[in-house]
Amino acid sequence: MRPILAALLLVTALRAQVASRHLKVAPGADIPITIIQGRRPGPTLALVAGIHGYEYTPILALQRVRANLSPEALSGTVILVHVANLPSFLKRTIYYGPDGALSERIAHVLTAEVIEKADYLIDLHCGDGNESLRPYSYWMRTGWPSASRTSSSTTSS
Ligand SMILES: [Zn+2]
């Protein structure tokens, strides 16, 4: 198990567990997460909702994922980031802060504590407010051909 996951779960040997915690950022900006560790070893998938706090659909979707994903049936680990940008969520704005200082701190914690620990990452968004969006997905071309191929094939299927 990756060290960060062990620290968050406070276990080293047990599998098939669910644990919820807050990643510390600042008062009012700590990030609620849930880690679901499967019975069998496998890759780590991070699902991130609430980067834009006014986009409620992914936030609600991860609540359903948490309720319906059984660690007994899972291989690997799933990290659910329920609301990545809590100040944005609470203020019902897409972005938070004119200077970006708190957003930068949130981005740093998310990068260090979630993104760098995951084998796969899906950043969930939707239209906010009264936006009507056509469903779509996209991927990044990276400097790593294998990562680009995996990303492309995952979003295309
Ligand atoms: Zn968004």
Short mmCIF file of C-alpha atoms and ligand atoms in Angstrom, two decimals:
data_model
loop_
_atom_site.label_atom_id
_atom_site.label_comp_id
_atom_site.label_asym_id
_atom_site.label_seq_id
_atom_site.Cartn_x
_atom_site.Cartn_y
_atom_site.Cartn_z
CA MET A 1 0.00 0.00 0.00
CA ARG A 2 1.21 3.47 -0.78
CA PRO A 3 2.41 5.32 2.35
CA ILE A 4 -0.14 8.13 2.07
CA LEU A 5 -3.00 5.66 1.94
CA ALA A 6 -1.66 3.76 4.90
CA ALA A 7 -1.38 6.98 6.86
CA LEU A 8 -4.88 8.02 5.97
CA LEU A 9 -6.38 4.66 6.75
CA LEU A 10 -4.19 4.13 9.82
CA VAL A 11 -3.78 0.51 8.87
CA THR A 12 -1.03 -1.46 7.25
CA ALA A 13 -2.23 -5.04 6.95
CA LEU A 14 -6.02 -5.02 6.70
CA ARG A 15 -7.79 -4.76 3.39
CA ALA A 16 -11.36 -4.20 2.29
CA GLN A 17 -11.91 -0.97 4.17
CA VAL A 18 -13.56 2.39 3.76
CA ALA A 19 -12.22 5.47 5.54
CA SER A 20 -13.21 9.12 5.30
CA ARG A 21 -10.93 11.97 6.26
CA HIS A 22 -10.22 15.62 5.54
CA LEU A 23 -7.03 16.72 3.84
CA LYS A 24 -5.81 19.77 5.73
CA VAL A 25 -5.61 22.98 3.72
CA ALA A 26 -6.96 25.84 5.85
CA PRO A 27 -9.99 26.44 8.09
CA GLY A 28 -13.05 26.23 5.85
CA ALA A 29 -11.08 24.73 2.98
CA ASP A 30 -10.15 21.25 4.20
CA ILE A 31 -10.91 18.65 1.55
CA PRO A 32 -13.31 15.78 2.40
CA ILE A 33 -12.15 12.48 0.93
CA THR A 34 -13.04 8.83 1.19
CA ILE A 35 -10.62 6.00 0.50
CA ILE A 36 -12.05 2.64 -0.47
CA GLN A 37 -9.42 -0.04 -0.30
CA GLY A 38 -10.32 -3.24 -2.06
CA ARG A 39 -9.82 -6.74 -0.78
CA ARG A 40 -7.33 -7.48 -3.56
CA PRO A 41 -4.32 -5.38 -4.57
CA GLY A 42 -4.50 -3.27 -7.71
CA PRO A 43 -4.10 0.23 -9.10
CA THR A 44 -5.33 3.40 -7.45
CA LEU A 45 -8.05 5.47 -9.09
CA ALA A 46 -8.78 9.01 -7.91
CA LEU A 47 -12.18 10.53 -8.69
CA VAL A 48 -12.23 14.28 -8.08
CA ALA A 49 -15.44 16.34 -7.80
CA GLY A 50 -16.01 19.92 -6.79
CA ILE A 51 -13.03 21.65 -8.35
CA HIS A 52 -15.72 24.08 -9.45
CA GLY A 53 -17.99 24.20 -6.43
CA TYR A 54 -21.11 25.23 -8.31
CA GLU A 55 -21.09 22.00 -10.32
CA TYR A 56 -23.22 19.78 -8.13
CA THR A 57 -23.74 16.72 -10.31
CA PRO A 58 -20.26 15.16 -9.79
CA ILE A 59 -20.46 15.92 -6.05
CA LEU A 60 -23.76 14.05 -5.82
CA ALA A 61 -22.46 11.26 -8.07
CA LEU A 62 -19.55 10.54 -5.72
CA GLN A 63 -21.98 10.22 -2.82
CA ARG A 64 -23.67 7.45 -4.78
CA VAL A 65 -20.35 5.85 -5.67
CA ARG A 66 -19.40 5.79 -2.00
CA ALA A 67 -22.69 4.15 -1.05
CA ASN A 68 -22.53 1.54 -3.80
CA LEU A 69 -18.86 0.61 -4.11
CA SER A 70 -18.02 -2.42 -2.01
CA PRO A 71 -14.43 -2.88 -0.88
CA GLU A 72 -15.11 -6.62 -0.84
CA ALA A 73 -15.65 -6.60 -4.61
CA LEU A 74 -12.85 -4.16 -5.42
CA SER A 75 -9.31 -4.78 -6.64
CA GLY A 76 -7.10 -1.80 -5.85
CA THR A 77 -8.02 1.47 -4.23
CA VAL A 78 -10.43 4.28 -5.07
CA ILE A 79 -9.92 7.76 -3.66
CA LEU A 80 -13.06 9.92 -3.73
CA VAL A 81 -12.47 13.65 -3.44
CA HIS A 82 -15.99 14.77 -2.60
CA VAL A 83 -15.57 18.56 -2.81
CA ALA A 84 -12.12 19.64 -3.87
CA ASN A 85 -12.77 23.36 -3.60
CA LEU A 86 -15.00 23.77 -0.55
CA PRO A 87 -14.79 27.62 -0.44
CA SER A 88 -16.03 27.68 -4.05
CA PHE A 89 -18.84 25.27 -3.14
CA LEU A 90 -19.91 27.32 -0.13
CA LYS A 91 -19.89 30.61 -2.06
CA ARG A 92 -21.64 29.12 -5.13
CA THR A 93 -19.01 30.42 -7.46
CA ILE A 94 -16.93 28.64 -10.03
CA TYR A 95 -13.71 30.18 -8.84
CA TYR A 96 -12.63 31.34 -5.45
CA GLY A 97 -10.45 34.25 -4.54
CA PRO A 98 -9.21 37.03 -6.80
CA ASP A 99 -5.58 36.38 -5.98
CA GLY A 100 -5.76 32.61 -6.18
CA ALA A 101 -3.85 32.16 -2.94
CA LEU A 102 -6.27 29.72 -1.33
CA SER A 103 -6.97 28.01 -4.64
CA GLU A 104 -3.25 27.49 -5.05
CA ARG A 105 -3.05 25.89 -1.60
CA ILE A 106 -5.96 23.60 -2.48
CA ALA A 107 -4.27 22.69 -5.76
CA HIS A 108 -1.02 21.92 -3.94
CA VAL A 109 -2.69 19.61 -1.40
CA LEU A 110 -4.71 17.85 -4.12
CA THR A 111 -1.61 17.34 -6.22
CA ALA A 112 0.60 16.08 -3.39
CA GLU A 113 -1.96 14.02 -1.48
CA VAL A 114 -4.19 12.62 -4.24
CA ILE A 115 -3.00 13.09 -7.81
CA GLU A 116 0.59 12.00 -7.26
CA LYS A 117 -0.63 8.92 -5.37
CA ALA A 118 -3.03 7.75 -8.06
CA ASP A 119 -2.38 5.55 -11.06
CA TYR A 120 -5.47 6.98 -12.75
CA LEU A 121 -7.35 10.22 -12.24
CA ILE A 122 -10.78 11.30 -13.41
CA ASP A 123 -11.61 14.96 -12.77
CA LEU A 124 -15.40 15.26 -12.87
CA HIS A 125 -17.19 18.40 -14.04
CA CYS A 126 -20.58 19.42 -15.39
CA GLY A 127 -22.36 22.56 -16.39
CA ASP A 128 -22.97 24.92 -13.53
CA GLY A 129 -26.11 26.89 -12.81
CA ASN A 130 -28.21 27.00 -15.93
CA GLU A 131 -25.55 25.80 -18.36
CA SER A 132 -26.63 23.00 -20.66
CA LEU A 133 -23.66 20.95 -21.81
CA ARG A 134 -23.42 18.13 -24.27
CA PRO A 135 -21.77 15.10 -22.57
CA TYR A 136 -18.10 14.91 -23.46
CA SER A 137 -14.75 13.78 -22.18
CA TYR A 138 -11.22 14.71 -23.07
CA TRP A 139 -7.71 13.66 -22.21
CA MET A 140 -4.30 15.22 -22.06
CA ARG A 141 -1.41 14.36 -24.30
CA THR A 142 1.55 13.98 -22.03
CA GLY A 143 5.22 13.38 -22.47
CA TRP A 144 4.61 9.72 -21.63
CA PRO A 145 3.26 7.79 -24.62
CA SER A 146 1.84 4.98 -22.49
CA ALA A 147 -0.06 7.46 -20.29
CA SER A 148 -1.42 9.24 -23.34
CA ARG A 149 -2.58 5.95 -24.88
CA THR A 150 -4.28 4.85 -21.64
CA SER A 151 -5.95 8.21 -21.22
CA SER A 152 -7.15 8.29 -24.80
CA SER A 153 -8.48 4.73 -24.77
CA THR A 154 -10.21 5.21 -21.41
CA THR A 155 -12.07 8.33 -22.47
CA SER A 156 -12.94 6.92 -25.88
CA SER A 157 -14.59 3.74 -24.61
ZN ZN B 1 -15.97 22.55 -13.87
#
